[in-house]
Amino acid sequence: MINAIFKTKEVYGYNRRAQKNGQNKGSCPVLNHNKNDISYLDYAQNASMINKAMISFKGYYGDQQPLKKLFWISTGRNDIYEDDWAKSRIYQVNNKKWLNARPAELLRLTPERTIQSLCTIIKPDMQYPGIPPYIPSPNFGDKWGRHANYIEINPRTLAKYDGNKATEGLFGAMKMLLAIPTSPNSFANCIVLSQLYPSLYGDGYKDADSLYCANLHTGISQTLTSEGLYGKMGADEQVKAFNDMAHLLGFKTGFRMPLSSEQLRVKGQPFNWYDHEKAFIDACVWGIELGFDAIYFDSGKHVFDKNHYCGMGDVPNKEQMAYITYQIRNKTGRNDLSFIGEKCDSRYEFKEAGYTAGTDWGKADDFESVRWEAECQKYSRDYAAGPEVSNDNDEGSSRYEEGKRLNRINSCLFGYNYKEDKLPSYMQLADIFPLSPYTNTHEQMMHSKELQADGAWTECERHWDGVFDTSSEAYWYTDKVYHMFENFIRTHG
């Protein structure tokens, strides 16, 4: 412990000297994640002890200000400073802002720097940066999900890898939020986490099971949470902190839920739709109570259409599905929730089931096809099925240099005659920040394992360097995506 404190003071002194000399917080050193080095959160704990006399915010489990609590735990202070590194990278369109930064830069940010960058982005002119005491979800009306752009993020792609452990996926997602184009005034961009609840086997480890499964009522996945926060901040608070950050940046949020019975467990026990309907509803309700605004139902189409069904086990029947969505809205008291059905088309029965949006409908490669679908569905204001850039089964065959992904994004954002007719769209984080050619979205959904490319998944920072494409072509592609969202925001406020 003596050595740990010594190292902490050394790093802490560096930061304090940097602030005193007026240096950018970007000069804060990147801490190594080797087993012999102190972790950032250990350092933060000791810094908190040093500053204890100056702290007014104490925090507790179930706190109503989890993002502020996270900052306090990480820094030992309440005061938040502007981040010059973030200020120099702001991409601004009208009054909308995000960072023009690369994944490897973002994923090396500490929790302190992440929150200070957030507050730098959202800070009103001529005011000090800070975290508001009350953070509501952005208001796009009750029917926002019918038009939204859904962007799915796999937290374990962004996790910290230490030996065989894979943790802190929420921290990774929070860092990447800073560089995702925010919502315009008219339509929501909704961030969907591909995992919230534990996988069936190996949760929190590099050899974890597929994300097409979930063990309900066993807490939050350890792949998402931080071991360094155990005893200081609950897993539920960590999820709420993620949602608060997303909401401050102007995003709606959601999470993926499987529907196939053999891909679900309840406290480790086999699942069936006769005995465990309520347990499933309660798990969905708890997710909403953690601050999410939407649920993506994996295998949503197969409630009505069993053709080419690739899941395992039964899915709820259409009466059950309608009851489930009704109960979630009723128990949470929220009529503004969005329920997305995988592969659901424009049939009216999907609306009857309580869905808000369907995915992969319309030919995203063909702009006119998307515009035609928008015209056909314009009279349906509660539910619509829309195109997608890519989904969780994407194997990377359509590379960004072919221009196909850019063309699909263009169709998703602009394929309509009038803005009120816009269809919902679906995409992956990789459609904004291309993945390394040695991995793909589907592989990461199926496995959380070591890349074959030079062992990039064996260490935290090497994983971050290896999982995203760092070529000049990839950066060119991301800049093109930013320009598309810029035009989208200029068109819709």
XYZ file of C-alpha atoms in Angstrom:
493
model
C 0.000 0.000 0.000
C 2.936 2.327 0.667
C 4.173 1.869 -2.889
C 0.675 2.467 -4.211
C 0.359 5.738 -2.314
C 3.791 6.832 -3.475
C 2.879 6.219 -7.113
C -0.421 7.974 -6.618
C 1.160 11.094 -5.237
C 3.650 11.125 -8.083
C 0.944 11.021 -10.742
C -1.291 13.386 -8.813
C 1.552 15.870 -8.493
C 2.100 15.743 -12.244
C -1.517 16.647 -12.873
C -1.476 19.444 -10.353
C 1.713 20.894 -11.866
C 0.146 20.708 -15.313
C -2.896 22.649 -14.095
C -0.721 25.174 -12.293
C 1.343 25.775 -15.419
C -1.804 26.252 -17.476
C -1.220 23.123 -19.528
C -3.998 21.310 -21.293
C -5.558 18.461 -19.339
C -4.610 16.474 -22.456
C -1.084 16.299 -21.037
C -2.359 14.034 -18.278
C -0.283 10.835 -18.503
C -1.815 7.616 -19.770
C -1.545 5.049 -17.012
C -0.373 1.588 -17.981
C -2.635 -1.333 -17.208
C 0.055 -3.852 -16.289
C -0.542 -5.822 -13.107
C 2.378 -4.112 -11.356
C 1.044 -0.615 -11.977
C -1.576 1.176 -9.952
C -4.928 1.508 -11.693
C -6.447 4.881 -12.332
C -9.284 4.247 -9.911
C -6.857 3.311 -7.117
C -5.130 6.596 -7.777
C -8.458 8.409 -7.748
C -9.405 6.864 -4.417
C -6.245 8.172 -2.779
C -6.672 11.549 -4.433
C -10.145 11.651 -2.936
C -8.695 10.999 0.507
C -6.146 13.782 0.061
C -8.869 16.264 -0.893
C -11.447 15.051 1.609
C -11.615 18.303 3.524
C -12.588 20.202 0.362
C -15.346 17.839 -0.789
C -18.988 18.703 -0.263
C -20.519 15.930 -2.397
C -20.360 12.566 -0.625
C -22.568 10.264 -2.665
C -24.251 6.992 -1.700
C -25.799 3.942 -3.317
C -28.904 4.870 -5.273
C -27.728 8.447 -5.637
C -29.788 10.674 -7.912
C -26.656 12.254 -9.394
C -24.585 9.236 -10.487
C -22.507 11.120 -13.064
C -21.469 13.691 -10.467
C -20.744 10.878 -8.038
C -18.532 9.133 -10.610
C -16.554 12.330 -11.090
C -16.139 12.746 -7.343
C -14.914 9.153 -6.905
C -12.476 9.572 -9.807
C -11.019 12.920 -8.780
C -11.759 13.736 -5.164
C -13.283 17.075 -6.107
C -16.468 18.718 -7.298
C -14.936 21.393 -9.536
C -14.897 20.581 -13.248
C -12.459 22.311 -15.591
C -12.682 22.927 -19.315
C -10.569 20.537 -21.307
C -8.406 22.281 -23.899
C -7.834 19.029 -25.786
C -11.602 18.647 -26.194
C -12.076 22.328 -27.067
C -9.577 22.008 -29.903
C -11.485 19.057 -31.400
C -15.083 20.247 -31.216
C -17.093 19.617 -34.378
C -19.903 22.171 -34.273
C -22.972 22.393 -36.487
C -25.360 25.181 -35.502
C -25.560 24.666 -31.736
C -24.822 20.920 -31.897
C -21.382 19.660 -30.877
C -19.312 16.503 -30.697
C -15.590 15.735 -30.831
C -13.669 15.055 -34.013
C -11.421 12.475 -32.382
C -10.180 8.975 -33.128
C -11.136 5.877 -31.107
C -7.591 5.249 -29.862
C -7.468 8.813 -28.499
C -10.859 8.590 -26.855
C -10.387 5.182 -25.256
C -7.264 6.376 -23.448
C -9.149 9.103 -21.626
C -9.495 8.703 -17.869
C -12.950 8.975 -16.277
C -11.957 12.473 -15.154
C -11.008 13.560 -18.657
C -14.102 11.926 -20.135
C -16.477 13.860 -17.893
C -14.523 17.109 -18.278
C -14.654 16.684 -22.069
C -18.408 16.078 -21.805
C -18.871 19.260 -19.764
C -16.673 21.185 -22.219
C -18.985 20.147 -25.065
C -22.276 20.943 -23.313
C -21.103 24.094 -21.496
C -23.150 27.185 -22.376
C -21.092 30.150 -23.546
C -19.688 32.374 -20.797
C -20.462 29.816 -18.084
C -18.369 27.416 -16.056
C -18.588 23.732 -17.017
C -20.557 21.483 -14.710
C -22.995 18.612 -14.373
C -26.639 19.688 -14.009
C -28.413 18.438 -10.865
C -31.286 17.080 -12.965
C -30.746 15.368 -16.310
C -33.932 14.462 -18.219
C -33.981 12.421 -21.373
C -34.115 14.702 -24.441
C -37.693 15.448 -25.420
C -38.537 14.497 -29.003
C -42.181 13.729 -28.240
C -43.821 10.377 -27.529
C -43.404 9.097 -31.113
C -39.670 9.813 -31.465
C -38.768 6.152 -32.016
C -40.744 5.971 -35.251
C -38.188 8.282 -36.942
C -34.987 7.694 -34.933
C -31.510 6.741 -36.113
C -30.459 3.788 -33.959
C -26.715 3.257 -33.459
C -25.740 0.001 -31.734
C -22.581 -0.222 -29.603
C -21.009 -3.451 -28.337
C -19.521 -2.543 -24.919
C -17.001 -5.389 -24.887
C -15.474 -4.048 -28.103
C -14.587 -0.975 -26.041
C -13.782 -2.729 -22.773
C -10.559 -2.779 -20.773
C -8.698 -6.058 -21.268
C -6.442 -7.183 -18.412
C -5.254 -10.763 -18.622
C -8.394 -12.803 -19.141
C -10.722 -10.116 -17.725
C -12.845 -7.830 -19.891
C -14.442 -5.010 -17.903
C -15.360 -1.303 -18.006
C -17.358 -1.533 -21.226
C -19.571 1.309 -20.012
C -16.538 3.565 -19.589
C -15.482 2.720 -23.138
C -18.953 3.488 -24.479
C -19.051 6.780 -22.574
C -15.754 7.818 -24.138
C -16.973 6.997 -27.638
C -20.197 8.956 -27.097
C -18.108 12.119 -27.222
C -17.330 11.567 -30.923
C -20.692 10.280 -32.212
C -22.766 12.895 -34.082
C -25.544 14.117 -31.833
C -29.254 14.427 -32.582
C -30.689 17.298 -34.637
C -33.685 19.124 -33.234
C -36.231 17.133 -35.238
C -35.026 13.540 -34.861
C -33.299 11.477 -32.197
C -30.080 9.558 -32.573
C -30.477 6.626 -30.183
C -27.517 4.665 -28.770
C -28.358 0.971 -28.290
C -26.105 -1.191 -26.089
C -25.825 -4.717 -27.434
C -25.481 -6.007 -23.859
C -26.881 -5.008 -20.483
C -27.411 -8.250 -18.568
C -24.794 -10.998 -18.055
C -24.037 -13.545 -20.745
C -24.729 -17.178 -19.838
C -21.109 -18.242 -19.485
C -17.868 -16.436 -18.733
C -19.408 -13.027 -18.118
C -16.721 -10.436 -17.481
C -14.005 -12.559 -19.099
C -12.374 -12.614 -22.495
C -13.807 -16.047 -23.295
C -17.383 -14.926 -22.519
C -20.360 -16.444 -24.278
C -22.320 -14.944 -27.168
C -24.241 -11.707 -26.652
C -27.300 -13.368 -28.171
C -28.000 -14.692 -24.670
C -28.875 -13.101 -21.318
C -29.043 -14.326 -17.730
C -31.857 -12.249 -16.256
C -32.132 -11.073 -12.637
C -28.441 -11.630 -11.941
C -27.408 -7.983 -12.017
C -25.589 -6.032 -14.710
C -22.964 -7.670 -16.920
C -19.498 -7.444 -15.382
C -18.153 -6.720 -18.849
C -19.853 -3.335 -18.540
C -18.944 -2.400 -14.987
C -15.685 -1.400 -13.306
C -14.070 -3.572 -10.658
C -12.441 -0.428 -9.252
C -15.853 0.950 -8.327
C -17.032 -2.046 -6.306
C -18.028 -0.876 -2.854
C -18.061 2.749 -3.994
C -20.651 2.890 -6.734
C -23.338 0.358 -7.559
C -23.613 -1.319 -10.953
C -27.014 0.318 -11.378
C -25.470 3.733 -10.724
C -22.788 3.080 -13.346
C -25.492 2.348 -15.923
C -27.403 5.470 -14.873
C -24.209 7.524 -15.243
C -23.886 6.261 -18.830
C -27.483 7.208 -19.585
C -27.089 10.624 -17.984
C -24.039 11.324 -20.109
C -25.811 10.203 -23.288
C -28.840 12.339 -22.465
C -26.666 15.391 -21.805
C -25.133 14.931 -25.255
C -28.601 14.817 -26.843
C -28.966 11.052 -27.398
C -31.774 8.685 -26.577
C -30.587 5.271 -25.313
C -31.663 1.643 -25.503
C -30.506 -1.940 -24.930
C -30.804 -5.292 -26.705
C -33.029 -8.078 -25.343
C -33.207 -11.595 -26.843
C -36.633 -13.202 -27.239
C -35.673 -16.832 -27.909
C -36.332 -18.964 -24.831
C -33.189 -21.110 -25.004
C -31.078 -17.973 -25.205
C -32.460 -16.748 -21.881
C -32.017 -17.783 -18.243
C -33.577 -16.543 -15.023
C -30.981 -16.629 -12.259
C -29.208 -19.361 -14.183
C -32.295 -21.551 -14.580
C -33.763 -22.557 -17.979
C -36.338 -20.126 -19.344
C -39.775 -20.792 -20.795
C -42.463 -18.326 -21.818
C -45.180 -19.964 -19.724
C -43.426 -19.663 -16.360
C -41.151 -16.690 -16.904
C -43.190 -14.109 -18.763
C -43.313 -11.861 -15.684
C -39.579 -12.282 -15.043
C -38.894 -11.132 -18.591
C -41.194 -8.115 -18.228
C -39.584 -7.183 -14.907
C -36.107 -7.331 -16.458
C -37.241 -4.992 -19.229
C -38.847 -2.638 -16.709
C -35.683 -2.523 -14.602
C -33.679 -1.584 -17.691
C -36.026 1.312 -18.376
C -35.801 2.389 -14.731
C -32.016 2.599 -15.176
C -32.617 5.423 -17.637
C -32.992 3.745 -21.039
C -35.589 4.948 -23.538
C -35.805 1.965 -25.902
C -35.487 -1.815 -26.156
C -34.281 -3.653 -29.243
C -35.956 -7.059 -29.379
C -33.650 -9.598 -30.981
C -35.753 -11.990 -33.131
C -38.650 -9.516 -33.022
C -39.835 -10.570 -36.479
C -40.176 -14.220 -35.505
C -43.052 -13.503 -33.141
C -45.116 -13.392 -36.354
C -42.949 -15.068 -38.971
C -41.088 -18.330 -38.305
C -39.639 -18.573 -41.810
C -35.841 -18.948 -41.757
C -35.858 -18.700 -37.964
C -32.288 -18.989 -36.683
C -32.870 -18.587 -32.948
C -32.981 -21.301 -30.301
C -36.244 -22.138 -28.578
C -39.670 -20.541 -28.601
C -40.458 -16.859 -28.927
C -43.579 -15.284 -27.399
C -46.733 -15.419 -29.477
C -48.199 -12.197 -30.823
C -50.706 -11.844 -27.966
C -47.888 -12.247 -25.449
C -45.710 -9.734 -27.261
C -48.480 -7.151 -27.227
C -49.010 -7.821 -23.519
C -45.260 -7.519 -22.804
C -44.882 -4.139 -24.495
C -48.082 -2.886 -22.829
C -46.874 -3.964 -19.384
C -43.471 -2.337 -19.811
C -45.076 0.966 -20.714
C -47.660 0.618 -17.956
C -45.243 -0.330 -15.175
C -42.743 2.384 -16.054
C -45.417 5.009 -16.662
C -43.705 5.962 -19.910
C -45.606 6.313 -23.157
C -42.543 7.650 -24.961
C -40.669 4.335 -25.052
C -39.497 2.894 -28.358
C -39.581 -0.862 -29.015
C -37.555 -1.957 -32.041
C -38.188 -5.309 -33.697
C -35.337 -6.980 -35.553
C -36.167 -7.557 -39.243
C -39.780 -6.436 -38.803
C -41.423 -5.169 -41.966
C -44.250 -2.717 -42.656
C -47.140 -5.048 -41.735
C -49.730 -3.546 -39.401
C -49.534 -6.506 -36.998
C -46.103 -5.330 -35.782
C -47.724 -2.088 -34.682
C -50.425 -4.143 -32.940
C -47.668 -5.913 -31.010
C -46.577 -2.568 -29.588
C -43.467 -2.126 -31.719
C -42.344 1.347 -32.721
C -39.773 0.532 -35.411
C -38.685 -2.364 -37.578
C -35.225 -2.828 -39.058
C -33.808 -3.868 -42.425
C -36.845 -2.922 -44.502
C -36.245 -1.253 -47.844
C -33.138 -1.492 -49.983
C -30.653 0.817 -48.282
C -28.317 0.590 -51.298
C -31.064 2.155 -53.419
C -31.973 5.706 -52.393
C -35.174 5.711 -54.438
C -36.313 2.462 -52.832
C -35.976 4.005 -49.364
C -37.786 7.139 -50.471
C -40.596 5.006 -51.913
C -40.939 3.101 -48.612
C -41.131 6.398 -46.732
C -43.965 7.480 -49.006
C -45.784 4.159 -48.553
C -45.622 4.326 -44.752
C -46.161 8.039 -44.226
C -49.669 7.593 -42.839
C -48.451 5.313 -40.038
C -47.357 7.631 -37.237
C -46.915 5.072 -34.448
C -44.855 2.436 -36.259
C -42.639 2.224 -39.327
C -40.060 -0.181 -40.706
C -36.869 1.311 -42.064
C -33.505 0.579 -43.678
C -30.212 -0.237 -42.040
C -26.587 0.431 -42.841
C -25.502 -2.781 -41.135
C -26.605 -5.017 -38.269
C -25.103 -7.389 -35.721
C -24.564 -10.038 -38.403
C -22.257 -7.783 -40.391
C -19.080 -9.610 -41.381
C -17.334 -6.621 -42.877
C -17.726 -7.742 -46.490
C -18.845 -4.266 -47.578
C -15.724 -2.276 -46.788
C -15.868 1.495 -46.479
C -13.602 2.021 -49.481
C -16.291 0.562 -51.746
C -18.585 3.445 -50.879
C -21.516 1.157 -50.040
C -21.726 2.110 -46.401
C -21.660 5.813 -47.188
C -24.407 5.295 -49.748
C -26.528 3.432 -47.196
C -26.053 6.139 -44.571
C -27.144 8.716 -47.140
C -30.293 6.702 -47.894
C -31.077 6.293 -44.182
C -30.655 9.993 -43.401
C -32.240 11.551 -46.493
C -34.499 8.944 -48.161
C -37.886 10.754 -48.022
C -39.772 13.627 -49.651
C -40.807 15.400 -46.436
C -39.005 15.213 -43.118
C -42.128 14.121 -41.228
C -42.091 10.946 -43.365
C -38.548 9.891 -42.440
C -38.191 6.182 -41.663
C -36.277 4.808 -38.677
C -32.778 3.545 -39.474
C -30.307 1.175 -37.874
C -26.528 1.041 -37.895
C -23.507 -0.069 -35.889
C -20.686 1.909 -34.302
C -18.471 0.363 -37.004
C -20.466 2.292 -39.601
C -18.980 5.464 -38.112
C -15.597 4.157 -36.943
C -14.468 1.229 -39.141
C -13.175 -1.856 -37.358
C -9.842 -3.481 -38.035
C -9.932 -5.875 -41.014
C -9.023 -8.643 -38.544
C -12.405 -8.486 -36.833
C -16.035 -7.641 -37.548
C -19.293 -6.917 -35.756
C -20.643 -10.465 -35.917
C -17.418 -11.978 -34.581
C -17.515 -9.629 -31.619
C -21.157 -10.460 -30.929
C -20.350 -14.180 -30.915
C -17.052 -14.071 -29.044
C -15.067 -11.861 -26.732
C -11.677 -13.217 -27.553
C -8.181 -12.444 -28.692
C -7.673 -11.079 -32.159
C -5.347 -13.083 -34.348
C -3.605 -9.887 -35.379
C -0.513 -9.668 -33.197
C -2.396 -10.516 -29.995
C -4.188 -7.200 -29.986
C -6.821 -8.317 -27.476
C -4.355 -9.485 -24.816
C -3.597 -6.068 -23.363
C -5.812 -3.077 -22.835
C -4.055 -0.492 -24.991
C -3.017 -2.958 -27.668
C -6.635 -4.023 -27.872
C -7.716 -0.432 -28.417
C -5.074 -0.026 -31.117
C -6.050 -3.292 -32.780
C -9.837 -3.280 -32.758
C -10.355 -0.131 -34.887
C -8.900 0.602 -38.302
C -6.226 3.284 -37.955
C -5.495 3.742 -41.651
C -5.807 7.089 -43.396
C -8.651 5.608 -45.461
C -10.602 4.861 -42.262
C -10.129 8.438 -41.030
C -11.228 9.731 -44.425
C -14.352 7.583 -44.161
C -15.248 8.872 -40.671
C -14.849 12.450 -41.886
C -17.302 11.694 -44.705
C -19.787 10.287 -42.192
C -19.421 13.427 -40.075
C -20.200 15.569 -43.123
C -23.361 13.543 -43.781
C -24.572 14.047 -40.225
C -23.611 17.704 -40.500
C -25.914 18.069 -43.506
C -28.595 16.110 -41.656
C -28.414 18.533 -38.707
C -28.371 21.608 -40.949
C -31.470 20.276 -42.707
C -33.359 19.489 -39.503
C -32.102 22.040 -36.986
